[in-house]
N, C-alpha and C. Protein backbone atom coordinates (compact mmCIF):
# COMPACT_ATOMS: atom_id res chain seq x y z
N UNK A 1 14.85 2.13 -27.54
CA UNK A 1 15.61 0.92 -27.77
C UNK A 1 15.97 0.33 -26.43
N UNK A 2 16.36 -0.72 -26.59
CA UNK A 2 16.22 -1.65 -25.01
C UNK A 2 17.90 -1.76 -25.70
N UNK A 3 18.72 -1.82 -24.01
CA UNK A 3 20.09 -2.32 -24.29
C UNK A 3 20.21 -3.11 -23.04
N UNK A 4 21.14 -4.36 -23.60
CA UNK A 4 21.49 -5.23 -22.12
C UNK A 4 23.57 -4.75 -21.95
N UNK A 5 23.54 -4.82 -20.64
CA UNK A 5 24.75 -4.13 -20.33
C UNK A 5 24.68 -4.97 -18.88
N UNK A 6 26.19 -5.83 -18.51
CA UNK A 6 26.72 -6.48 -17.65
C UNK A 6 27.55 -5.03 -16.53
N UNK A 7 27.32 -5.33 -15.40
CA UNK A 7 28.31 -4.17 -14.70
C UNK A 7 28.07 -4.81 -12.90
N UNK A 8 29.17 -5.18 -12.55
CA UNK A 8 29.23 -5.88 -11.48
C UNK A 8 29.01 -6.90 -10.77
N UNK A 9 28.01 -7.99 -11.87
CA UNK A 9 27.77 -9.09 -11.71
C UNK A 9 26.59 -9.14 -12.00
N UNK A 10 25.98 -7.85 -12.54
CA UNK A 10 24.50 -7.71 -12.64
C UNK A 10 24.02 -7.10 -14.20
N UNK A 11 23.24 -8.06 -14.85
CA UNK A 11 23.06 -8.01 -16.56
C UNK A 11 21.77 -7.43 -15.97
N UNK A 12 21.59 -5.99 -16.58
CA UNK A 12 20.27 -4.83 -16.68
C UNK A 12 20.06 -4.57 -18.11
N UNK A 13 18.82 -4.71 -17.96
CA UNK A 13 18.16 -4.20 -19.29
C UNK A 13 18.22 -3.21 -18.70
N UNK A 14 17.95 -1.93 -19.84
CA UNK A 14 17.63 -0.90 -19.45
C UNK A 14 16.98 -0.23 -20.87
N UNK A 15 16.38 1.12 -20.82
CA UNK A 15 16.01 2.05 -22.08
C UNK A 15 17.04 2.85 -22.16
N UNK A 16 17.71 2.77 -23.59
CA UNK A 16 18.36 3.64 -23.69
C UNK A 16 18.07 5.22 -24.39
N UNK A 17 18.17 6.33 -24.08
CA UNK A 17 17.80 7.91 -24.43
C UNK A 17 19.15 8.32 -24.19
N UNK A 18 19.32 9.60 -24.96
CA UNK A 18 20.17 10.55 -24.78
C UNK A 18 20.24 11.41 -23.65
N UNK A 19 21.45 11.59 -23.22
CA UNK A 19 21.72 11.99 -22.01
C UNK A 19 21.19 13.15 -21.50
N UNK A 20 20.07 13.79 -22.09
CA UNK A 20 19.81 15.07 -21.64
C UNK A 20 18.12 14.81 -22.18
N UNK A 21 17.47 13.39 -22.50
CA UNK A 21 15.91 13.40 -22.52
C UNK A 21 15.52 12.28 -21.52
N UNK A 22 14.85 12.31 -21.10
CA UNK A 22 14.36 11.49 -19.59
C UNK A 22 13.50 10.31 -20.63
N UNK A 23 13.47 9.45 -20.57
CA UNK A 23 12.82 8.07 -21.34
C UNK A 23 11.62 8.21 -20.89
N UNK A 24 10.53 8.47 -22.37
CA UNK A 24 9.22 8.93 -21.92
C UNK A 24 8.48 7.00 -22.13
N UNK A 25 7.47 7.27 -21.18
CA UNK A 25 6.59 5.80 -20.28
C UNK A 25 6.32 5.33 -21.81
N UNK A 26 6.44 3.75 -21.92
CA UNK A 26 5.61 3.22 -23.37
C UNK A 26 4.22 3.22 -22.84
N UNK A 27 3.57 3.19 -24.50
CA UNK A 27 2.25 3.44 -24.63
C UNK A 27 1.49 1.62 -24.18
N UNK A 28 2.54 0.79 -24.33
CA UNK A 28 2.36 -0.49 -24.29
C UNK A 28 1.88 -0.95 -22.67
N UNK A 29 1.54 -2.01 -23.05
CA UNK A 29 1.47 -2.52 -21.36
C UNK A 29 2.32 -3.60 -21.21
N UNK A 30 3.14 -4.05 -22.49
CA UNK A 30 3.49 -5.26 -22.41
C UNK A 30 4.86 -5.05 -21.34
N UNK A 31 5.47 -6.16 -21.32
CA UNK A 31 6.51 -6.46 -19.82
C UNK A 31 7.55 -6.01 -20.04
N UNK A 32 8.47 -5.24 -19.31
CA UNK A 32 9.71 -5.13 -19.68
C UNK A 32 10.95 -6.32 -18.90
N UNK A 33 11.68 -6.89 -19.49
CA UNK A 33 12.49 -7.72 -18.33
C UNK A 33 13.71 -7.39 -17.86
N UNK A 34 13.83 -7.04 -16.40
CA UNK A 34 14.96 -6.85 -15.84
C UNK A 34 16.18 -8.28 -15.18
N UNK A 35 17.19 -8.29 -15.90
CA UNK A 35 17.52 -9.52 -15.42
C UNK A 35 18.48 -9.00 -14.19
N UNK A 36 18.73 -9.88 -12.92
CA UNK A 36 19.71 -9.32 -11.78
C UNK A 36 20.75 -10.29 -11.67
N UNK A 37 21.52 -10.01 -10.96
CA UNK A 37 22.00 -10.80 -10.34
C UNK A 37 21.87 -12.36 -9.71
N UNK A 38 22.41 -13.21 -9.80
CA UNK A 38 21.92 -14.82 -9.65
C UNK A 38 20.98 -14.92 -9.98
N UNK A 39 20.66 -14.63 -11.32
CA UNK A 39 19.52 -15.12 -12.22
C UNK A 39 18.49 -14.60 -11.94
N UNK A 40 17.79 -13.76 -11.07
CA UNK A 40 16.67 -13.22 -10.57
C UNK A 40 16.28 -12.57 -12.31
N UNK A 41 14.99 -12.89 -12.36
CA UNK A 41 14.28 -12.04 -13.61
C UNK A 41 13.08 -11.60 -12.67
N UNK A 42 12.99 -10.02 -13.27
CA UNK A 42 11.82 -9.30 -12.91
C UNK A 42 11.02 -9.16 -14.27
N UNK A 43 9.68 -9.57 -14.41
CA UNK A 43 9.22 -8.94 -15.66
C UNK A 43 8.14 -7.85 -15.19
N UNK A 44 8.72 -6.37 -15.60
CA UNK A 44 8.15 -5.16 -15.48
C UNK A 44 6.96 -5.02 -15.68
N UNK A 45 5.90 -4.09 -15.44
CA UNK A 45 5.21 -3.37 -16.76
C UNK A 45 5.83 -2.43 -17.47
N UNK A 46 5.37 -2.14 -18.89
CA UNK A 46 5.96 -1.92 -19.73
C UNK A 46 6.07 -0.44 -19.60
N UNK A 47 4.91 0.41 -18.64
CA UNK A 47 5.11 1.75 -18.37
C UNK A 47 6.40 1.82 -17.20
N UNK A 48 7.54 1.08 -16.65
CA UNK A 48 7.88 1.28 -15.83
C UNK A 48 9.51 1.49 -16.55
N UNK A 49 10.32 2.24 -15.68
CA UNK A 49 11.55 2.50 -16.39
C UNK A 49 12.35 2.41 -15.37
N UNK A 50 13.75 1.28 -16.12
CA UNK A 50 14.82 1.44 -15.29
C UNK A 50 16.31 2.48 -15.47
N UNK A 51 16.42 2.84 -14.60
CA UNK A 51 17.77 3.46 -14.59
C UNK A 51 19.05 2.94 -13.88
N UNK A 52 20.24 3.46 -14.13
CA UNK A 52 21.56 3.07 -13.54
C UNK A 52 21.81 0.97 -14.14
N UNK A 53 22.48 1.01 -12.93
CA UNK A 53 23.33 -0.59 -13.02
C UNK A 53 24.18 -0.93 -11.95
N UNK A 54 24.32 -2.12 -11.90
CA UNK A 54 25.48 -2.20 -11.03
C UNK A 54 24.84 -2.52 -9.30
N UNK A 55 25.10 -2.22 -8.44
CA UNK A 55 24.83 -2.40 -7.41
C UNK A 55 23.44 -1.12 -6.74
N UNK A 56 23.39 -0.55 -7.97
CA UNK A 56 22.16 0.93 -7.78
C UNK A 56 21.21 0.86 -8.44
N UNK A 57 20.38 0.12 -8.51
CA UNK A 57 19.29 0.37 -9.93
C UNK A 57 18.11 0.72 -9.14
N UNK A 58 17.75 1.66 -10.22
CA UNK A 58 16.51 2.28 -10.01
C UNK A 58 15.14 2.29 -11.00
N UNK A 59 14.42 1.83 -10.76
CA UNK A 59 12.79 1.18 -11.36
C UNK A 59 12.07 2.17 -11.36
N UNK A 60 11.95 3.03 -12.16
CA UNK A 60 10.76 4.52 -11.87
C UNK A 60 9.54 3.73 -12.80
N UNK A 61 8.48 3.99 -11.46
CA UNK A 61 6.71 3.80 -11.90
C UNK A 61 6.36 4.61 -11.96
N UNK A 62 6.22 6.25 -12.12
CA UNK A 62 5.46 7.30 -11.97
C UNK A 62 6.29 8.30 -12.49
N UNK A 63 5.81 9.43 -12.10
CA UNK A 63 6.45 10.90 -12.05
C UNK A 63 7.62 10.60 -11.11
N UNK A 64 8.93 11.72 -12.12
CA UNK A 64 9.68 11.40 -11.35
C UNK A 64 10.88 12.95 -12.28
N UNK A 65 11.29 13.38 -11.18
CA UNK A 65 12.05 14.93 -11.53
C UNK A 65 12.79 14.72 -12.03
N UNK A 66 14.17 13.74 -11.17
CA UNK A 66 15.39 13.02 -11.52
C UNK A 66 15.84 11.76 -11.33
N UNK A 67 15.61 11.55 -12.63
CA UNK A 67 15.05 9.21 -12.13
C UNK A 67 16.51 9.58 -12.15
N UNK A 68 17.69 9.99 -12.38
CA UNK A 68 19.03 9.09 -12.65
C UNK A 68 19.85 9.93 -10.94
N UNK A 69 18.99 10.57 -10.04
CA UNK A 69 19.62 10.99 -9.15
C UNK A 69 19.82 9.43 -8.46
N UNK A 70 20.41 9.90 -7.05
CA UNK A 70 20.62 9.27 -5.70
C UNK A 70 19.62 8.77 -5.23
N UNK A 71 20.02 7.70 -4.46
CA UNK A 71 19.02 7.25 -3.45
C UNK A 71 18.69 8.13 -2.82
N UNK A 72 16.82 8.63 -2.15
CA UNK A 72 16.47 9.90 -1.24
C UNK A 72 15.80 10.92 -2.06
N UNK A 73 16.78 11.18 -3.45
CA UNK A 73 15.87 11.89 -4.49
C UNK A 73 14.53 12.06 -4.01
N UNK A 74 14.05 13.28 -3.65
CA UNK A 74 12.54 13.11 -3.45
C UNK A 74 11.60 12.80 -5.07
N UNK A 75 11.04 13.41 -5.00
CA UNK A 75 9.16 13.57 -6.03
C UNK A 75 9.80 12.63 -7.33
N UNK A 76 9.98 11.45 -6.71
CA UNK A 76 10.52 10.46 -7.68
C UNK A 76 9.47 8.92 -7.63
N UNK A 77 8.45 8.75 -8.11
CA UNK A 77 8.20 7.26 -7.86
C UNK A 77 8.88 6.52 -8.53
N UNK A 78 9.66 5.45 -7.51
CA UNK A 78 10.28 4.53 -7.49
C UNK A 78 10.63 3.63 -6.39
N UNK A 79 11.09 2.64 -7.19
CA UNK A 79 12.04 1.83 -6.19
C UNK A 79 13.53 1.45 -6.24
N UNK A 80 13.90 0.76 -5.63
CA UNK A 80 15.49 0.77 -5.82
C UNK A 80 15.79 -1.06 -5.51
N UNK A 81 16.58 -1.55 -6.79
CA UNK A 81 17.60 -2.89 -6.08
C UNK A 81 18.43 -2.74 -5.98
N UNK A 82 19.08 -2.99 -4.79
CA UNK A 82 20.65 -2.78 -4.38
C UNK A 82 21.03 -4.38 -4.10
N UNK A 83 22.58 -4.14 -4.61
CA UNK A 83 23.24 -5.47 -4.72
C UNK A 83 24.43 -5.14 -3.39
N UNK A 84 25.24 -6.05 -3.42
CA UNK A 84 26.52 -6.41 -2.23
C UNK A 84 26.88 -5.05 -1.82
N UNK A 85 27.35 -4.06 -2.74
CA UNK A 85 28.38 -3.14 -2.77
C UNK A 85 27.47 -2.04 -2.07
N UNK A 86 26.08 -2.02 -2.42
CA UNK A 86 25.67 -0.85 -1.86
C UNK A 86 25.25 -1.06 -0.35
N UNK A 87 25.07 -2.52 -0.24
CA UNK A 87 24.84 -3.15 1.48
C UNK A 87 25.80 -2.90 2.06
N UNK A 88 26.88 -2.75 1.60
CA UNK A 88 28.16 -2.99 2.64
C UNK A 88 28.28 -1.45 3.39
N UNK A 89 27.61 -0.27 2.80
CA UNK A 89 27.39 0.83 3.59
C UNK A 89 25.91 1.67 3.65
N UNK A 90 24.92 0.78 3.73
CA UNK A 90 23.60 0.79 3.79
C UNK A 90 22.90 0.71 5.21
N UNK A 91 23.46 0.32 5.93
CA UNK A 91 22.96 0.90 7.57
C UNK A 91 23.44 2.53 7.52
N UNK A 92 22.36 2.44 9.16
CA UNK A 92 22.45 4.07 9.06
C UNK A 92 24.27 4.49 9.77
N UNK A 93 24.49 5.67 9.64
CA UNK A 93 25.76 5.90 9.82
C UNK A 93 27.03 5.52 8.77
N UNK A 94 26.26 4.59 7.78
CA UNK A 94 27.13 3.87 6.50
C UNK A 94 27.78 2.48 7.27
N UNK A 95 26.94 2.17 8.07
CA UNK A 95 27.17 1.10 8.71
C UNK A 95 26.82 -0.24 7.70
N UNK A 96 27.18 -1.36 7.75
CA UNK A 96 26.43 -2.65 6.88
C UNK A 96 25.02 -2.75 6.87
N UNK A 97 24.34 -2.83 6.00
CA UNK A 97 23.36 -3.12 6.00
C UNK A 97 22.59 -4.73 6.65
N UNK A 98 21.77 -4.63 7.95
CA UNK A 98 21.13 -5.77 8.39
C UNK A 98 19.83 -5.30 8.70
N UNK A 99 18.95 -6.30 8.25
CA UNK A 99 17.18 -5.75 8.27
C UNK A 99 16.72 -5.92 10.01
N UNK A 100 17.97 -6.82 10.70
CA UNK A 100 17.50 -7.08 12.01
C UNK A 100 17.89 -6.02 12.87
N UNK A 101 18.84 -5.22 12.03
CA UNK A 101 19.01 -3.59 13.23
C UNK A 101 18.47 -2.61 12.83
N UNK A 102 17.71 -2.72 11.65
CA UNK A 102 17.50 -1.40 10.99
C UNK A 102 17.43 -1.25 9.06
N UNK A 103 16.68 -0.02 8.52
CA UNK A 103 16.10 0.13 7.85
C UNK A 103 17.54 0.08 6.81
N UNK A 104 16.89 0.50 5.31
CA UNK A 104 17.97 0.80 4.68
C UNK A 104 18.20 2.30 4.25
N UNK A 105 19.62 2.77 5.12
CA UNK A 105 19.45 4.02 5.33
C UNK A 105 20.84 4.47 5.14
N UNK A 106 21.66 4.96 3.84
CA UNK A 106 22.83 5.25 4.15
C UNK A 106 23.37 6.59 4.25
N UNK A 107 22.93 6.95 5.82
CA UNK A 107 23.18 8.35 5.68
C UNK A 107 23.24 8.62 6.93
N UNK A 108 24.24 9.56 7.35
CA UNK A 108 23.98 10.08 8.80
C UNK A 108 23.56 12.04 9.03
N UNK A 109 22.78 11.47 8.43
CA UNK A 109 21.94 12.83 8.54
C UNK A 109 20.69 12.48 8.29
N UNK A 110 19.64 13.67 8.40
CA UNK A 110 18.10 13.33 8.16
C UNK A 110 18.18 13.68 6.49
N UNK A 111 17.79 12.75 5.82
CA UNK A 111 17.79 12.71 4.33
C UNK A 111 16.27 13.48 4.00
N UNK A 112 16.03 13.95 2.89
CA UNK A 112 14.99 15.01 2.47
C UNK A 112 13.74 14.00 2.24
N UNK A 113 12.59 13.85 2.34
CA UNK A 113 11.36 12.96 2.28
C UNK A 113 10.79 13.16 1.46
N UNK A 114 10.47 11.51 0.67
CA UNK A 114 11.10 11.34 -0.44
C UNK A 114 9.60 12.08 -1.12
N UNK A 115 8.04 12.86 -0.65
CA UNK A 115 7.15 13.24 -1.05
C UNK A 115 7.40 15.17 -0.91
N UNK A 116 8.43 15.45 -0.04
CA UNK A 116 8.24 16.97 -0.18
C UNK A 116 10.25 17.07 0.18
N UNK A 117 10.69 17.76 -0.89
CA UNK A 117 11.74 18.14 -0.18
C UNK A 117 12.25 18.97 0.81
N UNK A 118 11.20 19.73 1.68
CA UNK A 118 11.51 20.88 2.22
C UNK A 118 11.41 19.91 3.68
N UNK A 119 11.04 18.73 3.51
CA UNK A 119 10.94 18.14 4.70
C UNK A 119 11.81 17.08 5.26
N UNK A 120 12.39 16.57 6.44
CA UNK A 120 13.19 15.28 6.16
C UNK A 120 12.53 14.11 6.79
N UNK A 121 13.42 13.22 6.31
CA UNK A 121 12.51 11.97 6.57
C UNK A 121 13.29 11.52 7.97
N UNK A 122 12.31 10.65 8.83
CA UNK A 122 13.13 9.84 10.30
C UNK A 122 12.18 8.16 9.89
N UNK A 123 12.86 7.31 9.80
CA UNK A 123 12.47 6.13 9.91
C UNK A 123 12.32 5.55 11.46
N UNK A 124 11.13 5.45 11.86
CA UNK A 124 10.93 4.30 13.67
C UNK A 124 11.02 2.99 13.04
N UNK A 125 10.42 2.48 14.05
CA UNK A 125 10.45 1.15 14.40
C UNK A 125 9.88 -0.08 13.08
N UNK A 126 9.82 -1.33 13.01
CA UNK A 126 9.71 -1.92 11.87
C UNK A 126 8.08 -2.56 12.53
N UNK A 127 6.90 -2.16 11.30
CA UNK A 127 5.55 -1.93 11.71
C UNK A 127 5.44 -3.33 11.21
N UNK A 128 5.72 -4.33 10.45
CA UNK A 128 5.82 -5.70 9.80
C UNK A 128 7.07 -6.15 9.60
N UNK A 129 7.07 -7.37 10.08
CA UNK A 129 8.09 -8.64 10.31
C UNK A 129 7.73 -9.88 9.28
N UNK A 130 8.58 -10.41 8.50
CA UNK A 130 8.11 -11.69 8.29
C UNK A 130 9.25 -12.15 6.98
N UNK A 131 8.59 -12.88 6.13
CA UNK A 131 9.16 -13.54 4.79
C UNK A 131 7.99 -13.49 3.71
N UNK A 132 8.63 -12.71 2.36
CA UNK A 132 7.60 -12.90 1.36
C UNK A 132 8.30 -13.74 0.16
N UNK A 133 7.80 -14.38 -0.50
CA UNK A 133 8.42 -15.33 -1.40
C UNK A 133 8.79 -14.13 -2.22
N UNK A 134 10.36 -14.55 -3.35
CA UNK A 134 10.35 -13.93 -4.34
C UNK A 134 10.76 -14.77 -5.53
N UNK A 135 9.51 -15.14 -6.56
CA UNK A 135 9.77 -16.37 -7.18
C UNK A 135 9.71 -17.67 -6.44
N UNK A 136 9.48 -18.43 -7.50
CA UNK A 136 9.43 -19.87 -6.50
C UNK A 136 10.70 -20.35 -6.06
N UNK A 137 10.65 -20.78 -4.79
CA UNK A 137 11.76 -21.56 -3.88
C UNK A 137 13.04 -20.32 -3.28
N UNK A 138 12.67 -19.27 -3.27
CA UNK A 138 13.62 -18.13 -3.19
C UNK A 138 12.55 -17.23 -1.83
N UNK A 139 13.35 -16.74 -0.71
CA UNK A 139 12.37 -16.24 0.82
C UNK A 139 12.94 -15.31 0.99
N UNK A 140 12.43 -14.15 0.90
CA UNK A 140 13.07 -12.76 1.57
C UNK A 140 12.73 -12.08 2.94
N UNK A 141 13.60 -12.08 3.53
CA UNK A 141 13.19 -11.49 4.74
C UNK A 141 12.22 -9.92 4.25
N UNK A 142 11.44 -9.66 4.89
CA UNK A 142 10.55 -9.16 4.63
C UNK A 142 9.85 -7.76 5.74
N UNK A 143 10.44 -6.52 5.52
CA UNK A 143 10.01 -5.65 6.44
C UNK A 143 9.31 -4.37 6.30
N UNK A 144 8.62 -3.73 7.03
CA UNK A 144 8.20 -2.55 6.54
C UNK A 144 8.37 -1.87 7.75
N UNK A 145 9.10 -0.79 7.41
CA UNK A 145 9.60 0.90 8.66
C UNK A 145 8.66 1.85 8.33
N UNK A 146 8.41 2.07 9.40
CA UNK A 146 7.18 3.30 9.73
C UNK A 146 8.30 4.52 9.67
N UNK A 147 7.40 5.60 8.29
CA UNK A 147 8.21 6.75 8.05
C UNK A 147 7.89 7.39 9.08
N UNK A 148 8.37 9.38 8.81
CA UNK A 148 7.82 10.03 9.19
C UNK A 148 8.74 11.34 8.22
N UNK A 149 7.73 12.40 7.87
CA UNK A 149 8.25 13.61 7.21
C UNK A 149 8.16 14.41 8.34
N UNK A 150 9.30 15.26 8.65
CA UNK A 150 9.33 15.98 9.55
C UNK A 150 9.82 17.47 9.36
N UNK A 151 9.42 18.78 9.73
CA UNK A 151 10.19 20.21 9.08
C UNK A 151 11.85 19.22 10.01
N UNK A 152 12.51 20.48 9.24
CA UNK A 152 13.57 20.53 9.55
C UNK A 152 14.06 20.99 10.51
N UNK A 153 13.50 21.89 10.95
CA UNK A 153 13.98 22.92 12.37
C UNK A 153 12.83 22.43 13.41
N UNK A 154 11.53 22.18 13.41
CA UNK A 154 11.42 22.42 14.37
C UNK A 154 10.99 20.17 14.99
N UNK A 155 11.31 19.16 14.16
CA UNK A 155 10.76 17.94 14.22
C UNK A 155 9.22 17.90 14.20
N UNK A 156 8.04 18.62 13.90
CA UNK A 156 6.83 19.00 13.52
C UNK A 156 6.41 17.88 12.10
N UNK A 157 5.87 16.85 12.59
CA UNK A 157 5.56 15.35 11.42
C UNK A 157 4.33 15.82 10.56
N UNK A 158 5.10 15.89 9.29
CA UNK A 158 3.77 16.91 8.23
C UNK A 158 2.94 15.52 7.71
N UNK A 159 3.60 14.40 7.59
CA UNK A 159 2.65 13.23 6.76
C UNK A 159 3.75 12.35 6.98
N UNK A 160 3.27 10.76 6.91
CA UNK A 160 3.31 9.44 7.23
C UNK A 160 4.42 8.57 5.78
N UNK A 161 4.71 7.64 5.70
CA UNK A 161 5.33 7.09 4.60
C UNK A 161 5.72 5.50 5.17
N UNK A 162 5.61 4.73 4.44
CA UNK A 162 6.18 2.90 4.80
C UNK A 162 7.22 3.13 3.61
N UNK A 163 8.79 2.05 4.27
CA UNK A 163 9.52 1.64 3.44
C UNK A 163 9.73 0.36 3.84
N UNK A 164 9.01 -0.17 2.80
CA UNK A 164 8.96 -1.80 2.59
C UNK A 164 10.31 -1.85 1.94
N UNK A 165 11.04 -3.43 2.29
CA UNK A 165 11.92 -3.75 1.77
C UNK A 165 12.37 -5.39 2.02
N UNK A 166 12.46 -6.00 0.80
CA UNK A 166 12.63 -7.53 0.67
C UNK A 166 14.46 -7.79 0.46
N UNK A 167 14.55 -8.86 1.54
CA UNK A 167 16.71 -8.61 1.10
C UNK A 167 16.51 -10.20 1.36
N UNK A 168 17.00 -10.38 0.01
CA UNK A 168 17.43 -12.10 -0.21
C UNK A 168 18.97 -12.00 0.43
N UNK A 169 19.20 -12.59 1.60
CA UNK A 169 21.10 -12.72 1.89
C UNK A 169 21.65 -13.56 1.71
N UNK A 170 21.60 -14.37 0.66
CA UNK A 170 22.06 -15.43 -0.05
C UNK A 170 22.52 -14.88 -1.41
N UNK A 171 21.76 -14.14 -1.79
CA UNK A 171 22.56 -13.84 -3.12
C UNK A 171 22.14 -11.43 -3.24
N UNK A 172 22.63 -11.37 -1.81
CA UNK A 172 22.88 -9.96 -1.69
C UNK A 172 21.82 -8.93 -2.51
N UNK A 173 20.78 -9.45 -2.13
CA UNK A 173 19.62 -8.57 -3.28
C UNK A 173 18.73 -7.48 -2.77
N UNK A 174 18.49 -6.34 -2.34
CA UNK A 174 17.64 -5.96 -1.46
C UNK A 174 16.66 -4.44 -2.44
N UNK A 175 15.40 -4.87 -2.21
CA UNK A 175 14.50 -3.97 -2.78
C UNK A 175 14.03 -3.31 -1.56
N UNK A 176 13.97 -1.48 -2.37
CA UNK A 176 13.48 -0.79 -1.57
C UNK A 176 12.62 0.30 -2.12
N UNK A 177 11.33 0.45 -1.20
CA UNK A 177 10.01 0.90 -1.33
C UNK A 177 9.75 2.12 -0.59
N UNK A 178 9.54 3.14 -1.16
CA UNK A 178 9.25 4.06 -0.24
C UNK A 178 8.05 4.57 -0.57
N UNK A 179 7.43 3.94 -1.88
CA UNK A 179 5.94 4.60 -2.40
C UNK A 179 4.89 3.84 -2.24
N UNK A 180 5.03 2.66 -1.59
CA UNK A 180 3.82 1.67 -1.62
C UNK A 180 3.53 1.63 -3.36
N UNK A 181 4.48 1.09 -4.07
CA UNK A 181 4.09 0.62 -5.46
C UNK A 181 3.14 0.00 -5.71
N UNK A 182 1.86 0.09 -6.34
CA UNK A 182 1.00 -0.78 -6.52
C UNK A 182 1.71 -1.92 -7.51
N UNK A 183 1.50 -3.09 -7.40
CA UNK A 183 2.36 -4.15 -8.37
C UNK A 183 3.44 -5.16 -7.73
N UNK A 184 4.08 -4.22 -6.92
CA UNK A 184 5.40 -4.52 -7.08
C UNK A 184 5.15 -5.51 -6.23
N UNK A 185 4.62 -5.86 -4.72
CA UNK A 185 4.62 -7.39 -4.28
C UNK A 185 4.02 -8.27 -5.44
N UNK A 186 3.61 -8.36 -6.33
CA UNK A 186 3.03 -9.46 -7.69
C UNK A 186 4.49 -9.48 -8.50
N UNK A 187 5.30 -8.58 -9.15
CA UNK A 187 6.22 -8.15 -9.29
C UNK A 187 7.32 -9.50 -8.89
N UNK A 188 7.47 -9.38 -7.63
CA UNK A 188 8.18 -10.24 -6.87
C UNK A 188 8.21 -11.42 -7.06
N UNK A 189 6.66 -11.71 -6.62
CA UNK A 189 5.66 -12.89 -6.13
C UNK A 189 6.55 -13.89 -7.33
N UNK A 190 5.68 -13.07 -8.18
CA UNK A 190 6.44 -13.89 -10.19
C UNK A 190 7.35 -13.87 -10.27
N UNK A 191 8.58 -13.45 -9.84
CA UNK A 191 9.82 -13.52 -10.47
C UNK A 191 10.38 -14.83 -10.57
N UNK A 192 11.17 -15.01 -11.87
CA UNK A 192 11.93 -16.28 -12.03
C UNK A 192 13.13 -16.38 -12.00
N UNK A 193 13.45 -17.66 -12.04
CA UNK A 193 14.85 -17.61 -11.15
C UNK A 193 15.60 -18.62 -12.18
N UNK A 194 16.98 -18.51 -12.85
CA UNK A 194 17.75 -19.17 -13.71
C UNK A 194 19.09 -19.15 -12.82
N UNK A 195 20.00 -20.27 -13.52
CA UNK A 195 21.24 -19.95 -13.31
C UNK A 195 21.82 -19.13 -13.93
N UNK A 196 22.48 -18.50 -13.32
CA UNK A 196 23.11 -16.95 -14.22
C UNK A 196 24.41 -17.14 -15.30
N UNK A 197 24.64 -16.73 -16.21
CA UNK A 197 25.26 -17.14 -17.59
C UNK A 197 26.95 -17.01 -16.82
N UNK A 198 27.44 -18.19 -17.56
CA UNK A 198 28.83 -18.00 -17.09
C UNK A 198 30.12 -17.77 -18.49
């Protein structure tokens, strides 16, 4: 069953299951629609599932252990939209979140990577700069951070990772990628844009 539920300024569809069965993928292909904040509509595929609300939502496309954990959760495909509340301590250190100093990272520690947990992740430098449309007449700054999985003890880089991420700062919206989603720039591309219900 699909339920719509308002929570912080942000109307989410979501699937609703009982609290102890993980919402198994529809057989369908048809769209699921996520509505956000200032009217942003995402229309899904229909294998894709959202979790949470509010300033945390999480979009699982794949296998995934614990879609309803934390941001970092490893062996999870997904992505994440974060609204105002989760920017405001989304730099690293729990600093504000800005795409011009840095990734979206709220943590001051090396967080576990997000393909092996025994490993942690270090985000460098930003490998792409620019603006990708999201929906018509709507520009997101537009970046992608060069991962890296690293052991823990000794900094030894086991495998590679991009976290793409689009942040509209006009209406506090920021998507984040750590799986190279196939879709999800089309995803975007399409999204439509309403005035949001008052």
């Amino acid at each position: 069953m699909i339920i719509s539920a308002a929570v912080a300024g942000v109307a989410v569809l979501a699937f609703q299951a009982p609290a102890s069965a993980a919402v198994p993928p529809s057989s369908s292909t048809a769209a699921n629609t996520l509505s956000l904040r200032a009217g942003l509509t995402l229309a899904l595929p229909g294998t894709w599932r959202v979790y949470g609300g509010g300033d945390q939502i999480r979009v699982v496309t794949g296998a995934c252990a614990k879609p309803k954990s934390h941001y970092f959760e490893p062996r999870c495909r997904s992505f994440w939209v974060m609204g105002a509340q989760a920017l405001k301590t989304g730099g690293e250190g729990f600093q504000p979140y800005n795409p011009n100093q840095g990734p979206f990272y709220p943590a001051v520690d090396v967080a576990p990577c997000a393909t092996n947990p025994s490993l942690g992740q270090v985000l460098g430098k930003a490998a792409a700069v620019g603006h990708r449309a999201v929906g018509a007449g709507h520009r997101a700054h537009y970046r992608v951070w060069t991962g890296r999985c690293v052991r823990n003890d000794n900094g030894e880089q086991k495998s590679t990772f991009s976290q793409r991420e689009w942040y509209l700062p006009k209406e506090r919206i920021l998507v984040v990628d750590q799986w190279n989603t196939p879709g999800l720039s089309t995803v975007l591309k399409n999204a439509t844009w309403s005035s949001p219900s008052r």
